[in-house]
Short mmCIF file of C-alpha atoms in Angstrom, two decimals:
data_model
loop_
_atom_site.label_atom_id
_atom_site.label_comp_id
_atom_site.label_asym_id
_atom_site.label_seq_id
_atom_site.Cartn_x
_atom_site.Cartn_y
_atom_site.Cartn_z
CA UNK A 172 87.71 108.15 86.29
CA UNK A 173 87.78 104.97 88.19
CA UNK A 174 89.72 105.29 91.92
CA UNK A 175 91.84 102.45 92.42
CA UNK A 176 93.16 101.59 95.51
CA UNK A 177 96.34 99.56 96.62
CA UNK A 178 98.20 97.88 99.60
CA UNK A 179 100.46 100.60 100.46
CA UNK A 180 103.39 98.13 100.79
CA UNK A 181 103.95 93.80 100.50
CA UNK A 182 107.49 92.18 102.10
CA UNK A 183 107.84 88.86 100.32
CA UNK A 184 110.54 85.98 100.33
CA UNK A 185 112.61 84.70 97.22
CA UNK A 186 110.76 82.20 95.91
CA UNK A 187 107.44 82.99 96.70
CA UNK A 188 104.55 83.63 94.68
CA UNK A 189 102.76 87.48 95.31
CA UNK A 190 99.54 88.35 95.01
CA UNK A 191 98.71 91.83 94.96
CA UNK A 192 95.41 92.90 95.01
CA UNK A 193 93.86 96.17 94.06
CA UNK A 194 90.20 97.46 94.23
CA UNK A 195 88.69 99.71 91.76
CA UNK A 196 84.41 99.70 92.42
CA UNK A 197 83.71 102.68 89.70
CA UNK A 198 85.04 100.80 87.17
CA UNK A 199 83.15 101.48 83.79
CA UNK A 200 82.00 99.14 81.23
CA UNK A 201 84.69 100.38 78.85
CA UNK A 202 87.67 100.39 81.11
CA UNK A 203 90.57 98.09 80.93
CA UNK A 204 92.99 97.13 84.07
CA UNK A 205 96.63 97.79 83.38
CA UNK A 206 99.48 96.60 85.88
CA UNK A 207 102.55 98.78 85.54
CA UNK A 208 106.14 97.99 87.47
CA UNK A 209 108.37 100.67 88.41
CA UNK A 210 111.83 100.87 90.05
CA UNK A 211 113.70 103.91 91.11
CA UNK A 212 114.66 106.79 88.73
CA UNK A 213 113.03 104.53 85.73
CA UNK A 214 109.84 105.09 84.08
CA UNK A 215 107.07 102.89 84.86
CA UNK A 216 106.71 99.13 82.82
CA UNK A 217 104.17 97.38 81.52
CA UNK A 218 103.85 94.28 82.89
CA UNK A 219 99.59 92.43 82.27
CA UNK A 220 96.96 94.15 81.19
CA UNK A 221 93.20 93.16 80.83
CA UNK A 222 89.18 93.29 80.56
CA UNK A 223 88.35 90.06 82.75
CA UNK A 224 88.56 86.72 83.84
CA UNK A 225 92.23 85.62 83.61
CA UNK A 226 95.30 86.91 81.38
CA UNK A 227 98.68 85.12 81.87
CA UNK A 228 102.04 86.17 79.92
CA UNK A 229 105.23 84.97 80.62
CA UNK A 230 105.85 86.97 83.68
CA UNK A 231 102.33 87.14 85.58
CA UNK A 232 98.83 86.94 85.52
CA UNK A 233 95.85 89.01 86.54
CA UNK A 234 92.62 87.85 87.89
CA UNK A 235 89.54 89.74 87.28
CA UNK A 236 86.57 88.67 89.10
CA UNK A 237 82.91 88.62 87.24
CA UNK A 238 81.87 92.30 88.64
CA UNK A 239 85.57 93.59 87.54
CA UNK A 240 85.62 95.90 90.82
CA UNK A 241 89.20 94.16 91.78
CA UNK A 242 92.14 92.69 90.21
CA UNK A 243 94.52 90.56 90.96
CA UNK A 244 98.17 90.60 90.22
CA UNK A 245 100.04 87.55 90.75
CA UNK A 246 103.59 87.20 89.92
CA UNK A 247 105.11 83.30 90.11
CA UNK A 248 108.50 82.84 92.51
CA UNK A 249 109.65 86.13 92.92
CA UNK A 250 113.32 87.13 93.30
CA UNK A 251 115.29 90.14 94.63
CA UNK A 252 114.86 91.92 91.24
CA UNK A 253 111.23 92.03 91.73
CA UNK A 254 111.67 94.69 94.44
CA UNK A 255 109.80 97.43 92.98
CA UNK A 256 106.43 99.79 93.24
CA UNK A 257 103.62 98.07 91.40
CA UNK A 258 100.72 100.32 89.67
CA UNK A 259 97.17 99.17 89.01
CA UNK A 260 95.52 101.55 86.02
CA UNK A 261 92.01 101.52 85.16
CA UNK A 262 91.88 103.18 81.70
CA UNK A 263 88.81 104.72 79.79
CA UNK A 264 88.69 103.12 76.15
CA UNK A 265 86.41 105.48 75.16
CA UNK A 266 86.45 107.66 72.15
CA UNK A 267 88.61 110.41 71.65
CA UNK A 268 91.49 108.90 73.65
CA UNK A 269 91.83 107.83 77.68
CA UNK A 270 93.72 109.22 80.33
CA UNK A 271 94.64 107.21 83.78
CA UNK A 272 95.39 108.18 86.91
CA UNK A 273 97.91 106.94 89.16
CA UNK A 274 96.90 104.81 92.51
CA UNK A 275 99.52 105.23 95.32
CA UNK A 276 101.05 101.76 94.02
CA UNK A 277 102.40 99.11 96.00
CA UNK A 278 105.53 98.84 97.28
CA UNK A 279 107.19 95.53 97.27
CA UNK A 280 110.23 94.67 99.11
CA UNK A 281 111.67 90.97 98.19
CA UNK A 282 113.86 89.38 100.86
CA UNK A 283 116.61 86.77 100.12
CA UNK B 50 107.17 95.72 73.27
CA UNK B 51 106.47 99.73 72.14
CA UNK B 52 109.50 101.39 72.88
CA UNK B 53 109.28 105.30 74.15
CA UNK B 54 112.62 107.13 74.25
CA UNK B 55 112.89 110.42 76.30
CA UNK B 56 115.95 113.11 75.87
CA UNK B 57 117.92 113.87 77.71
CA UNK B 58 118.03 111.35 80.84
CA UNK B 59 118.77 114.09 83.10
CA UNK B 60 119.51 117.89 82.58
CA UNK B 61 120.86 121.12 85.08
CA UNK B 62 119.84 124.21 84.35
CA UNK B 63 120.35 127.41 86.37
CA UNK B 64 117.08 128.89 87.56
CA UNK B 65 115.36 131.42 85.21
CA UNK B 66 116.19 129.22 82.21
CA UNK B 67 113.96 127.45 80.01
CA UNK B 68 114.37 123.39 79.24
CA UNK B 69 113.09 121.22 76.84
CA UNK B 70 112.03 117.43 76.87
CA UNK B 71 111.84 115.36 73.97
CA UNK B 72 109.65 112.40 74.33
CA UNK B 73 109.55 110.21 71.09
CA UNK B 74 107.59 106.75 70.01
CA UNK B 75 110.43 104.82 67.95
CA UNK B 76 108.28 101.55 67.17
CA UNK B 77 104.54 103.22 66.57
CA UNK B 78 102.86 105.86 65.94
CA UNK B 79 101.31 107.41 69.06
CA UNK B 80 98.03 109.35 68.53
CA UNK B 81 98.33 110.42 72.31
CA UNK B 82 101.30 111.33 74.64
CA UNK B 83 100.79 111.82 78.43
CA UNK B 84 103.23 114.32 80.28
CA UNK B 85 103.45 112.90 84.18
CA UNK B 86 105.80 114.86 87.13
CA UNK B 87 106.64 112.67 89.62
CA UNK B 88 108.38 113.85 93.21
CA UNK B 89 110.20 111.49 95.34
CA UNK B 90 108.74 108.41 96.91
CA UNK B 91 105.56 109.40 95.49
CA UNK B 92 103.50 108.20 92.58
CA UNK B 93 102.99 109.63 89.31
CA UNK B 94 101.31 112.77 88.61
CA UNK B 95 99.23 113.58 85.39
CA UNK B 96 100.28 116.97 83.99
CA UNK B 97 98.78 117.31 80.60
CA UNK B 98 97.40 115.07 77.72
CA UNK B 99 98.53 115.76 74.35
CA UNK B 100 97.16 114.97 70.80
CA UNK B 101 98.67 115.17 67.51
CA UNK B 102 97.99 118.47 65.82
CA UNK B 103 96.13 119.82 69.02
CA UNK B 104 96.49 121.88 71.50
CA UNK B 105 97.55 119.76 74.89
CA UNK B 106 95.07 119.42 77.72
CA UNK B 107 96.07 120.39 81.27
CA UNK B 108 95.13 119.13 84.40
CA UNK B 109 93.56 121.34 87.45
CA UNK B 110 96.70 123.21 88.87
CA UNK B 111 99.27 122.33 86.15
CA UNK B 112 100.29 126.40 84.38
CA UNK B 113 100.22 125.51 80.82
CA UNK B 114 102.13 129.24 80.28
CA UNK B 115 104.85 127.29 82.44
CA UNK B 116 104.62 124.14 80.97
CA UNK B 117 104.62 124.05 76.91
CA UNK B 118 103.90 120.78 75.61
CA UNK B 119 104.22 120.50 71.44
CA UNK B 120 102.58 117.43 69.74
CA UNK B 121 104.31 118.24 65.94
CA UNK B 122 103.77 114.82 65.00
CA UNK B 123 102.55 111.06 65.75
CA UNK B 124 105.94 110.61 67.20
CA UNK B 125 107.18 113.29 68.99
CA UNK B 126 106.10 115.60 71.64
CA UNK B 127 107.95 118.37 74.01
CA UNK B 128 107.66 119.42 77.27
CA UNK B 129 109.25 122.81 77.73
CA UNK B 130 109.55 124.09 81.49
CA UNK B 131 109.92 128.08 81.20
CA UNK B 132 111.70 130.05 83.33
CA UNK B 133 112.30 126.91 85.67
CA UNK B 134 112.68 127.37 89.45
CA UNK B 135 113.77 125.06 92.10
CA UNK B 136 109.97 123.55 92.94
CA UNK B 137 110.28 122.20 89.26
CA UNK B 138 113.13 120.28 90.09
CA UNK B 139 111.36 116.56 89.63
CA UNK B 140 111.49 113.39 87.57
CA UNK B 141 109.31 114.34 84.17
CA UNK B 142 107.81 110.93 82.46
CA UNK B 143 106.09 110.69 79.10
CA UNK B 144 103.76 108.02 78.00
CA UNK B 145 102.57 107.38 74.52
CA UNK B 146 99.49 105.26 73.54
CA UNK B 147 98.60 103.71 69.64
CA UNK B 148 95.77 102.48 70.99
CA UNK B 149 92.72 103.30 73.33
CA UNK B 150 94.00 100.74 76.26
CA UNK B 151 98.14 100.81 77.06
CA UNK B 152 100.12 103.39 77.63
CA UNK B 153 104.14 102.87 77.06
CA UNK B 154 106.80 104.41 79.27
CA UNK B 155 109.75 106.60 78.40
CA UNK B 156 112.45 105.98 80.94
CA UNK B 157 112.40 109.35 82.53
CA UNK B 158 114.01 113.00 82.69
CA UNK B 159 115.57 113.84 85.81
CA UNK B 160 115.33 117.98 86.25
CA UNK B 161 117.13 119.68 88.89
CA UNK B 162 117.29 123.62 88.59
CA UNK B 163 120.04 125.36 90.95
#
């Protein structure tokens, strides 16, 4: 299973755009990189998800370079309700199902 | 989106007693469901993997004796903590995939044994 690791924590401003960056080098050829949000006492959300180059959705986009051994999660103008732990998965797509493991996340703390 | 329900949100139990988690996929049908403890201010932590029909698969450490997952069908599985103690006091999280790439999140079940 690919290791990811993760900023331990990101302070940002309202209004700002955040990039946060995760690194995964063991990444296999069949993996795909999920971004997951999660805020207190609730169970983790899906936010992007993808193989490479660039996915956007209506609320952010993820950059995956050429060698796919980082990602990029960048989320447009962020407000106070953005405060939350972010989770980058690398997931196994191969046969007989996939299990992930969870990163340490990054915690990011939105200031008015 | 995939929507995962879990029941109930939060439970008390007094120690020694057994409780059971429902975790359910309402929009899809979920060939795998993931069973994740997580303590506080700390991530996620894989307990078992479950497939329809099949018996679930553990992870290093987790006491499947302790820890009874059920996968009866494409849309429901259980987590039953047996003979809970204080240390199992946690937030329980299921998952549920349809696919071989996304996992969706139940909102949670917040255990606290006295």
């Amino acid at each position: 299973l690919a290791k990811t690791t993760q900023p331990i924590s990101m302070d940002s401003y309202e209004g700002q755009e955040v990039n946060i960056t995760c690194s995964h080098n063991n990444i296999a050829t069949n993996d795909y990189i999920t971004w997951y949000q999660q805020f207190p006492s609730q169970g983790p959300r899906f936010i992007i998800q993808g193989y490479k180059t660039k996915v956007t959705n209506e609320v952010a986009s993820l950059f995956i370079p050429a060698d796919r051994k980082s990602s990029t999660l960048s989320l447009p103008r962020v407000s106070l309700s953005d405060t939350a732990v972010y989770y980058c998965l690398v997931g196994d797509a191969g046969t007989g199902g996939f299990k992930t493991i969870f990163g340490a996340g990054t915690r990011l703390f939105v200031k008015a | 989106g995939a929507v995962v329900s879990q029941h109930p949100s939060w439970v008390i139990c007094k120690s020694g007693t057994s409780v059971k988690i429902e975790c359910r996929s309402l929009d899809f049908q979920a060939t795998t469901m993931f069973w994740y403890r997580q303590f506080p201010k700390q991530s996620l932590m894989l307990m078992a993997t479950s497939n329809e029909g099949s018996k679930a698969t553990y992870e290093q450490g987790v006491e499947k004796d302790k820890f009874l997952i059920n996968h009866a069908s494409l849309t429901l599985s259980t987590l039953t903590v047996t003979s809970a103690h204080p240390e199992d006091s946690s937030f329980y999280i299921c998952s549920a995939t349809n696919s071989q790439e996304t996992q969706y999140f139940g909102p949670g079940t917040r255990l606290l044994v006295l």
